[in-house]
Short mmCIF file of C-alpha atoms and ligand atoms in Angstrom, two decimals:
data_model
loop_
_atom_site.label_atom_id
_atom_site.label_comp_id
_atom_site.label_asym_id
_atom_site.label_seq_id
_atom_site.Cartn_x
_atom_site.Cartn_y
_atom_site.Cartn_z
CA MET A 1 6.17 53.51 15.97
CA PRO A 2 8.77 50.77 16.89
CA GLU A 3 8.02 47.59 19.28
CA PHE A 4 10.80 48.68 21.92
CA PRO A 5 11.61 52.60 21.78
CA THR A 6 15.02 53.50 22.27
CA THR A 7 13.89 57.60 21.84
CA ARG A 8 12.31 59.21 25.12
CA SER A 9 10.00 60.80 21.71
CA GLU A 10 9.05 57.12 20.75
CA ALA A 11 8.29 56.16 24.65
CA LEU A 12 5.87 58.97 25.10
CA ALA A 13 4.44 57.73 22.48
CA ARG A 14 3.45 53.98 22.81
CA LEU A 15 2.67 55.65 26.28
CA ALA A 16 -0.11 57.41 24.42
CA ALA A 17 -1.11 54.21 22.73
CA PHE A 18 -1.02 52.49 25.60
CA ALA A 19 -3.27 54.21 28.00
CA PRO A 20 -6.51 53.29 27.03
CA ARG A 21 -5.20 49.66 28.12
CA MET A 22 -3.82 50.76 31.41
CA GLY A 23 -7.59 50.04 33.36
CA ARG A 24 -9.65 46.55 33.83
CA ALA A 25 -8.53 45.42 29.99
CA TYR A 26 -4.36 44.78 31.51
CA ALA A 27 -5.90 43.29 35.05
CA ALA A 28 -7.96 40.66 32.70
CA ARG A 29 -5.52 39.55 29.59
CA ARG A 30 -1.70 40.64 31.14
CA ASN A 31 -1.61 36.89 32.12
CA ALA A 32 -1.89 36.19 28.23
CA ASP A 33 1.00 35.86 26.01
CA LEU A 34 -0.01 35.15 22.37
CA GLY A 35 3.91 35.31 20.91
CA PRO A 36 6.04 37.61 19.61
CA GLY A 37 4.68 40.47 17.35
CA ARG A 38 1.05 39.66 19.51
CA HIS A 39 1.44 41.55 22.97
CA GLU A 40 -1.15 43.67 22.55
CA ALA A 41 -1.60 42.91 26.31
CA VAL A 42 0.65 44.12 27.84
CA SER A 43 3.02 47.65 27.11
CA ARG A 44 6.15 46.41 26.76
CA LEU A 45 7.42 49.42 28.05
CA SER A 46 9.88 47.78 30.20
CA PRO A 47 12.90 48.63 28.29
CA ALA A 48 11.73 52.25 28.20
CA ILE A 49 11.45 52.04 32.22
CA ARG A 50 14.23 50.86 32.70
CA HIS A 51 16.22 52.94 31.97
CA ARG A 52 14.33 55.98 32.55
CA LEU A 53 13.41 57.36 28.62
CA LEU A 54 9.93 57.11 30.53
CA THR A 55 9.84 57.88 34.85
CA GLU A 56 7.79 55.46 37.15
CA ALA A 57 6.10 58.71 38.47
CA GLU A 58 5.10 59.67 34.55
CA VAL A 59 3.29 56.26 33.83
CA VAL A 60 1.91 55.41 36.60
CA GLY A 61 0.48 59.46 36.32
CA THR A 62 -1.11 58.61 33.20
CA ALA A 63 -2.43 55.63 34.28
CA LEU A 64 -4.20 57.08 37.06
CA ALA A 65 -5.74 59.85 35.09
CA ALA A 66 -6.89 57.34 31.75
CA HIS A 67 -8.52 55.53 34.69
CA GLY A 68 -8.28 56.29 38.37
CA PRO A 69 -7.18 54.64 41.29
CA GLU A 70 -8.72 50.75 41.33
CA ALA A 71 -9.48 49.93 38.08
CA ALA A 72 -5.78 50.84 37.39
CA GLY A 73 -4.87 49.40 40.19
CA LYS A 74 -3.14 46.45 38.89
CA PHE A 75 -0.63 48.15 35.94
CA VAL A 76 0.14 50.84 38.87
CA GLU A 77 1.50 47.47 41.17
CA GLU A 78 3.10 45.91 38.85
CA VAL A 79 5.37 49.21 38.23
CA PHE A 80 5.98 49.31 42.09
CA TRP A 81 7.00 45.55 41.35
CA ARG A 82 10.47 46.55 39.54
CA SER A 83 10.73 49.96 42.85
CA TYR A 84 10.26 47.20 45.03
CA TRP A 85 13.14 44.81 43.53
CA LYS A 86 15.62 47.55 43.47
CA GLY A 87 14.47 48.86 47.06
CA TRP A 88 15.17 44.79 48.00
CA LEU A 89 18.17 44.86 46.74
CA GLU A 90 19.27 48.43 47.91
CA LEU A 91 19.30 47.40 51.37
CA ARG A 92 21.34 44.02 50.79
CA PRO A 93 23.56 44.57 47.99
CA SER A 94 25.04 41.34 49.55
CA VAL A 95 22.63 39.07 47.02
CA TRP A 96 23.91 41.20 43.91
CA ALA A 97 28.01 40.78 45.02
CA ALA A 98 26.60 36.51 45.81
CA TYR A 99 25.33 36.32 42.13
CA ARG A 100 28.29 37.33 40.18
CA ALA A 101 30.20 35.28 42.11
CA GLY A 102 28.12 32.23 41.50
CA LEU A 103 27.46 33.16 38.35
CA ALA A 104 31.95 33.45 38.29
CA ARG A 105 31.72 29.26 39.91
CA GLN A 106 29.25 28.55 36.86
CA VAL A 107 31.07 30.44 34.30
CA GLN A 108 34.01 28.35 35.38
CA ALA A 109 32.20 24.61 35.41
CA LEU A 110 31.55 25.30 31.88
CA ALA A 111 34.77 25.03 31.24
CA THR A 112 35.20 22.24 33.10
CA ARG A 113 32.04 20.35 32.65
CA GLY A 114 31.42 18.96 28.61
CA GLY A 115 27.51 17.72 30.10
CA LEU A 116 27.29 21.15 31.79
CA ARG A 117 28.80 22.83 28.71
CA LYS A 118 26.09 21.52 25.87
CA ALA A 119 23.38 20.76 28.04
CA HIS A 120 23.74 25.37 28.69
CA ALA A 121 24.67 25.64 24.65
CA ALA A 122 20.53 24.07 24.33
CA ALA A 123 18.76 25.85 26.05
CA CYS A 124 20.30 29.34 25.17
CA ARG A 125 20.29 28.88 21.69
CA GLY A 126 16.28 26.77 22.17
CA GLU A 127 16.97 23.33 21.02
CA THR A 128 15.99 21.46 24.27
CA GLY A 129 13.67 19.37 22.43
CA ILE A 130 10.53 21.49 24.63
CA ALA A 131 8.73 23.70 22.70
CA CYS A 132 7.65 26.04 24.78
CA PHE A 133 10.71 26.69 26.27
CA ASP A 134 13.10 26.52 22.39
CA ALA A 135 9.94 29.70 21.05
CA TRP A 136 11.15 31.26 24.23
CA ALA A 137 14.64 30.72 23.57
CA ARG A 138 14.28 31.92 20.15
CA GLU A 139 11.97 34.99 21.05
CA LEU A 140 14.21 36.23 23.62
CA ALA A 141 17.63 36.06 21.10
CA ALA A 142 15.37 37.81 18.49
CA THR A 143 13.78 40.74 19.70
CA GLY A 144 15.15 41.02 23.49
CA TYR A 145 11.85 40.52 24.86
CA LEU A 146 10.20 37.64 26.85
CA HIS A 147 6.82 38.15 28.29
CA ASN A 148 6.37 37.68 31.97
CA HIS A 149 4.35 34.91 32.41
CA ALA A 150 6.90 33.43 29.80
CA ARG A 151 9.58 34.45 31.81
CA MET A 152 7.89 32.59 34.94
CA TRP A 153 7.22 29.52 33.11
CA PHE A 154 10.46 29.58 31.34
CA ALA A 155 13.44 30.14 34.30
CA SER A 156 11.31 27.44 36.22
CA ILE A 157 11.96 24.93 33.19
CA TRP A 158 15.28 26.30 33.11
CA ILE A 159 16.03 25.65 37.30
CA PHE A 160 13.58 23.03 38.06
CA THR A 161 13.57 20.56 34.56
CA LEU A 162 16.65 20.47 32.83
CA ARG A 163 18.26 21.32 35.86
CA LEU A 164 20.48 23.70 34.61
CA PRO A 165 22.28 26.67 37.61
CA TRP A 166 19.99 29.59 37.83
CA GLU A 167 22.83 31.89 38.19
CA LEU A 168 23.51 30.79 34.61
CA GLY A 169 19.35 31.33 33.10
CA ALA A 170 19.80 35.03 34.97
CA ASP A 171 22.49 35.52 33.09
CA LEU A 172 21.23 34.68 29.81
CA PHE A 173 19.02 37.15 30.21
CA LEU A 174 20.90 39.74 31.04
CA ARG A 175 22.72 38.97 28.07
CA GLN A 176 19.73 39.45 25.55
CA LEU A 177 17.01 41.62 27.02
CA ARG A 178 16.05 45.46 25.98
CA ASP A 179 14.88 45.53 29.70
CA GLY A 180 17.57 43.42 31.89
CA ASP A 181 18.17 44.41 35.26
CA PRO A 182 19.90 43.92 38.47
CA ALA A 183 17.84 43.74 40.86
CA SER A 184 14.11 42.84 38.96
CA ASN A 185 16.02 39.76 36.89
CA THR A 186 18.15 38.40 39.79
CA LEU A 187 15.04 38.92 42.03
CA SER A 188 12.70 37.33 39.76
CA TRP A 189 15.25 34.08 39.00
CA ARG A 190 15.96 33.90 42.72
CA TRP A 191 12.15 33.87 43.45
CA VAL A 192 11.05 30.95 40.42
CA GLY A 193 14.07 29.19 41.89
CA GLY A 194 12.02 29.69 46.06
CA LEU A 195 15.41 31.55 47.66
CA GLN A 196 13.73 34.45 47.43
CA THR A 197 10.89 33.74 50.19
CA PRO A 198 11.85 30.99 51.20
CA GLY A 199 10.64 27.01 50.37
CA LYS A 200 8.75 29.04 48.17
CA HIS A 201 8.71 27.99 44.25
CA TYR A 202 7.41 29.09 41.23
CA LEU A 203 6.79 25.68 39.01
CA ALA A 204 5.35 26.24 35.47
CA ARG A 205 2.32 24.10 35.08
CA ALA A 206 1.67 22.73 31.43
CA GLU A 207 -1.81 23.27 31.60
CA ASN A 208 -0.66 26.75 33.04
CA ILE A 209 1.11 26.74 30.11
CA ALA A 210 -1.36 25.77 27.54
CA ARG A 211 -4.01 28.52 29.21
CA TRP A 212 -2.28 31.05 29.26
CA THR A 213 -0.02 30.48 25.57
CA GLU A 214 -4.36 30.30 23.99
CA GLY A 215 -2.83 26.51 23.18
CA ARG A 216 0.24 27.97 20.94
CA PHE A 217 1.64 25.67 22.66
CA ASP A 218 0.66 21.76 25.61
CA PRO A 219 3.67 20.50 27.35
CA ARG A 220 2.00 18.33 29.11
CA GLY A 221 3.81 14.86 30.22
CA GLU A 222 7.43 17.65 29.17
CA LEU A 223 7.66 19.29 32.39
CA GLU A 224 9.82 18.59 36.39
CA GLU A 225 5.68 19.22 37.89
CA GLN A 226 7.12 17.55 41.61
CA ALA A 227 10.45 19.48 41.95
CA ALA A 228 11.39 20.73 45.20
CA PRO A 229 12.62 23.83 45.81
CA LEU A 230 16.45 25.14 45.43
CA PRO A 231 18.06 24.52 48.56
CA PRO A 232 17.46 27.04 50.45
CA GLU A 233 20.22 30.14 51.56
CA PRO A 234 19.76 32.66 54.70
CA LEU A 235 18.66 35.74 53.59
CA PRO A 236 19.71 39.15 54.69
CA ALA A 237 19.00 41.43 57.12
CA PRO A 238 18.41 44.80 55.16
CA GLY A 239 20.49 47.74 55.68
CA ARG A 240 20.28 50.92 55.86
CA LEU A 241 20.14 53.19 52.55
CA PRO A 242 22.79 56.20 52.53
CA PRO A 243 21.34 59.84 53.15
CA ARG A 244 20.25 61.23 49.71
CA GLU A 245 22.99 63.98 48.62
CA GLU A 246 21.92 67.62 47.47
CA PRO A 247 24.13 68.96 45.05
CA PRO A 248 26.50 72.07 45.59
CA PRO A 249 25.13 75.67 44.06
CA GLY A 250 27.95 76.71 41.55
CA PRO A 251 28.74 74.57 38.08
CA ALA A 252 29.44 70.80 37.77
CA ALA A 253 29.15 68.20 34.80
CA LEU A 254 26.38 65.79 34.45
CA LEU A 255 27.32 62.14 33.97
CA LEU A 256 24.61 60.38 32.15
CA HIS A 257 24.10 56.83 32.69
CA GLU A 258 21.94 54.07 31.25
CA GLU A 259 19.71 53.63 34.97
CA ASP A 260 18.49 56.52 34.47
CA LEU A 261 18.10 58.70 30.71
CA GLY A 262 15.72 60.99 32.58
CA VAL A 263 17.36 64.59 31.93
CA GLU A 264 14.09 66.28 32.26
CA SER A 265 12.61 65.20 35.51
CA LEU A 266 16.39 65.30 37.09
CA ASP A 267 16.11 68.06 40.31
CA VAL A 268 20.25 69.16 39.76
CA GLY A 269 19.29 71.44 42.45
CA PRO A 270 21.18 75.14 42.25
CA ALA A 271 24.14 73.70 40.03
CA ARG A 272 24.27 74.98 37.34
CA ILE A 273 25.75 72.15 34.17
CA VAL A 274 28.64 73.31 32.11
CA ALA A 275 28.79 69.87 29.90
CA ALA A 276 27.02 66.33 29.79
CA GLY A 277 28.53 63.57 29.28
CA GLY A 278 26.94 59.48 29.57
CA PHE A 279 28.27 56.06 29.16
CA VAL A 280 26.55 52.38 28.21
CA LEU A 281 28.24 49.38 29.50
CA PRO A 282 27.04 46.94 27.56
CA GLU A 283 30.35 44.12 28.38
CA ALA A 284 29.87 44.81 32.14
CA ARG A 285 26.34 43.06 32.37
CA SER A 286 28.33 39.19 31.67
CA PRO A 287 31.42 37.82 31.77
CA LEU A 288 29.94 35.64 28.48
CA LEU A 289 29.22 37.42 24.89
CA VAL A 290 26.35 40.37 25.11
CA SER A 291 23.77 40.57 22.73
CA PRO A 292 24.26 43.31 20.12
CA ALA A 293 21.29 43.89 19.91
CA VAL A 294 21.56 44.99 23.20
CA ALA A 295 24.39 47.42 22.71
CA ARG A 296 22.91 49.03 19.93
CA HIS A 297 19.73 49.88 22.01
CA LEU A 298 22.18 51.19 24.89
CA ALA A 299 24.22 53.57 22.44
CA ALA A 300 20.55 54.78 21.08
CA ALA A 301 18.95 55.22 24.39
CA LEU A 302 22.63 57.24 25.49
CA SER A 303 22.33 59.57 22.48
CA ASP A 304 19.11 60.23 22.73
CA GLY A 305 19.71 61.43 26.83
CA LEU A 306 22.93 63.44 25.84
CA ALA A 307 20.76 65.18 22.90
CA ARG A 308 18.26 66.25 25.73
CA ALA A 309 20.76 67.11 28.58
CA GLU A 310 22.37 69.13 26.19
CA ALA A 311 18.57 71.06 24.73
CA ARG A 312 18.54 71.05 28.20
CA PHE A 313 21.46 72.33 30.33
CA GLY A 314 22.31 74.50 26.52
CA ALA A 315 25.61 72.51 27.70
CA PRO A 316 27.95 70.41 25.14
CA ALA A 317 27.31 66.48 25.81
CA GLY A 318 28.81 63.15 24.64
CA GLN A 319 30.47 59.92 25.99
CA VAL A 320 32.90 60.18 28.34
CA LEU A 321 34.08 56.20 28.60
CA PRO A 322 34.51 55.61 33.01
CA ASP A 323 38.17 55.81 32.74
CA ALA A 324 38.35 59.30 31.26
CA VAL A 325 35.26 60.85 33.44
CA PRO A 326 38.61 62.38 35.94
CA ASP A 327 40.39 64.43 32.47
CA TRP A 328 36.47 65.62 31.35
CA ALA A 329 36.12 67.05 34.28
CA LYS A 330 38.40 69.09 34.58
CA GLU A 331 38.68 69.74 30.95
CA ALA A 332 34.94 71.60 31.91
CA GLY A 333 36.07 73.08 35.21
CA VAL A 334 34.51 71.98 37.36
CA ARG A 335 34.95 69.98 41.00
CA THR A 336 31.13 68.58 40.68
CA VAL A 337 30.28 65.53 38.88
CA LEU A 338 26.16 64.83 39.71
CA THR A 339 25.13 61.34 38.08
CA PRO A 340 21.77 59.67 38.73
CA GLU A 341 22.27 57.28 41.54
CA ALA A 342 22.91 54.25 40.45
CA PRO A 343 21.13 51.29 42.08
CA ALA A 344 23.02 47.61 43.45
CA GLY A 345 24.49 46.40 39.44
CA TRP A 346 27.37 47.18 36.90
CA THR A 347 26.42 51.20 36.54
CA ALA A 348 27.18 51.18 41.10
CA GLU A 349 30.59 49.55 41.06
CA ALA A 350 32.00 52.12 37.62
CA LEU A 351 30.55 54.62 39.72
CA ALA A 352 32.25 53.91 42.65
CA ARG A 353 35.12 53.17 40.54
CA ILE A 354 35.37 57.15 38.85
CA GLU A 355 34.07 58.67 42.95
CA ALA A 356 37.63 57.59 43.86
CA ALA A 357 39.61 57.88 40.24
CA LEU A 358 37.78 61.77 41.01
CA ALA A 359 38.41 62.47 44.85
CA GLU A 360 42.69 61.59 43.93
CA ARG A 361 41.97 64.80 41.44
CA GLY A 362 40.22 66.50 44.17
CA LEU A 363 37.14 66.19 43.02
CA ARG A 364 33.55 64.94 44.14
CA LEU A 365 30.79 63.14 42.20
CA VAL A 366 27.14 63.79 44.29
CA ARG A 367 24.67 61.06 43.63
CA LEU A 368 21.03 62.34 42.70
CA ARG A 369 18.36 60.44 44.05
CA ARG A 370 15.04 60.78 43.12
CA ALA A 371 11.21 61.21 45.39
CA TRP A 372 10.42 58.53 43.79
CA ASP A 373 13.51 56.05 45.11
CA GLU A 374 14.00 57.89 48.28
CA ALA A 375 10.01 57.24 49.12
CA CYS A 376 9.86 53.39 48.32
CA TRP A 377 13.16 51.58 48.95
CA PRO A 378 12.94 52.00 52.32
CA LEU A 379 10.02 50.27 52.16
CA ALA A 380 11.59 47.20 50.77
CA THR A 381 11.87 45.61 54.23
CA ARG A 382 9.82 42.70 53.55
CA GLY A 383 7.77 41.10 51.74
CA PHE A 384 6.32 42.26 48.59
CA PHE A 385 2.43 41.68 50.11
CA ALA A 386 4.07 44.48 53.60
CA PHE A 387 4.94 46.56 50.06
CA ARG A 388 1.93 46.98 48.92
CA GLY A 389 -0.05 48.21 51.24
CA HIS A 390 1.95 51.58 50.75
CA ILE A 391 1.70 51.23 47.00
CA PRO A 392 -1.72 53.52 46.68
CA GLU A 393 -0.10 56.07 48.73
CA LEU A 394 3.27 56.47 47.07
CA ALA A 395 1.74 56.71 43.52
CA ARG A 396 -0.68 59.47 45.07
CA ARG A 397 2.07 61.50 46.39
CA LEU A 398 4.75 60.61 43.31
CA ALA A 399 2.98 60.17 39.83
CA ALA A 400 3.77 62.41 37.38
C1 LIG B 501 12.51 35.69 35.19
C2 LIG B 501 12.52 37.23 35.36
C3 LIG B 501 13.38 38.13 35.46
C4 LIG B 501 12.75 39.64 34.86
N1 LIG B 501 13.88 40.05 34.84
C5 LIG B 501 14.20 41.42 34.04
C6 LIG B 501 14.69 42.07 34.13
O1 LIG B 501 15.98 41.93 33.55
N2 LIG B 501 13.97 43.55 33.51
C7 LIG B 501 13.42 43.91 34.19
O2 LIG B 501 12.76 45.58 33.37
N3 LIG B 501 12.15 43.28 34.25
C8 LIG B 501 12.42 41.66 34.69
N4 LIG B 501 11.45 40.84 35.01
C9 LIG B 501 10.04 41.63 35.24
C10 LIG B 501 8.81 41.20 34.04
O3 LIG B 501 8.39 40.12 33.95
C11 LIG B 501 8.73 42.43 33.44
O4 LIG B 501 8.97 44.21 33.92
C12 LIG B 501 7.86 42.70 32.07
O5 LIG B 501 7.34 41.75 31.07
C13 LIG B 501 8.35 43.83 31.21
O6 LIG B 501 7.14 43.57 30.23
P1 LIG B 501 6.39 44.71 29.75
O7 LIG B 501 6.93 46.31 29.65
O8 LIG B 501 5.36 44.56 28.85
O9 LIG B 501 5.29 44.46 31.23
P2 LIG B 501 3.92 45.38 31.34
O10 LIG B 501 2.74 43.50 31.92
O11 LIG B 501 3.08 46.21 30.66
O12 LIG B 501 3.81 45.56 32.91
C14 LIG B 501 4.18 47.51 33.28
C15 LIG B 501 5.56 48.29 34.01
O13 LIG B 501 4.92 47.46 34.74
C16 LIG B 501 7.00 46.82 35.43
N5 LIG B 501 6.65 45.18 35.40
C17 LIG B 501 5.66 44.56 35.19
N6 LIG B 501 6.10 43.34 35.63
C18 LIG B 501 6.91 43.10 36.76
C19 LIG B 501 7.96 42.50 37.32
N7 LIG B 501 7.63 41.31 37.45
N8 LIG B 501 8.81 42.81 37.93
C20 LIG B 501 9.42 43.87 38.14
N9 LIG B 501 9.02 44.67 37.21
C21 LIG B 501 7.32 44.84 36.66
C22 LIG B 501 7.76 46.94 34.13
O14 LIG B 501 8.67 48.27 34.90
C23 LIG B 501 6.31 47.04 32.55
O15 LIG B 501 7.17 47.79 32.16
C24 LIG B 501 11.52 39.60 35.67
C25 LIG B 501 10.31 39.02 35.58
C26 LIG B 501 10.51 37.00 35.40
C27 LIG B 501 10.42 36.24 35.66
#
């Protein structure tokens, strides 16, 4: 079984293999980062869940069935972090726009400030001289994955010890992670820096790193453990979700993308799918070079999604570039293109452009919102601890 599945059948196999460890063993051991090839205490399912080769409902359902709500509680809660972050950003999309604008300024600064350029390159290559940080930078580049605790330590050292702009660190993750996600990534970096919960930041401590890496690293004296949080920024008030759209009856084309390749459980209502297409845009996640391994991962996941769409709907399926969607829809003889709803990020931006191009030709783009997202996203109005109270009921109601 590959460590990071790119097909649904591989992802289902990993889900089944990890199910026995989703209970108390997960709660006890999930913080330990034992290094590449030794991440058995955590699921490594995020690249599959991120692109919905597996849905959150399936993963939570598997955990509850294997262990019951109490023993599976910690694992289930972690899965809901993804939904919480997505909802939080969906209600405040200006935070995504502000990240993109801040990143553009920092990329500009790389071109003009030699010191920053050198320090950034050393951090990205894992050549800072801080052994743990350098090892994580190399693991990220080599595997496209980091343990959650390593992501927290890495981001904290990047911001508070190396004093590099957080946007460039978030960008490095998006360029190299197989599960690179606009909401989980941007908001986790903001949380580490102290922007997400104003005044509260996450400081990596040498003692904590030594303990949870089981002695692989001991960065005593190397880390800035007293730094103040980043200067606070006002948080926008949460907006409202646009109403859920209903697929109309009749022939329609289905447009897939990396935000949701869960073809089997997609509810297309009374629509009859006569063609399926899909696109991925690895290069849209950063103005800098995106790892070819990320592009390969996405291409493989998309081609698996298209094959499953062809099997489910009995309709021809193939890749279609965003600019070619209106012609593709016309050729398929449809007036409606259905697409899974994409939360704030580069895919949503591409869908907005596609929607405008379709409208010019008198065609309609209809976004399909899952019951999971419809239930979770509006609840992300405050901090996670307010959201957490809803998890047992959400899990009971929505788990597959
Ligand atoms: C600075 C930083 C950046 C991050 N960037 C991303 C990102 O780009 N994409 C991404 O998917 N996750 C991101 N995370 C969240 C988390 O680190 C990963 O989802 C997790 O490490 C995935 O590994 P796993 O599947 O083995 O997790 P497990 O421990 O097995 O967790 C099970 C599932 O729960 C979800 N989950 C667990 N922890 C979190 C979390 N903190 N936030 C959101 N979902 C979580 C994931 O879907 C994961 O597959 C980031 C965290 C930090 C601190």
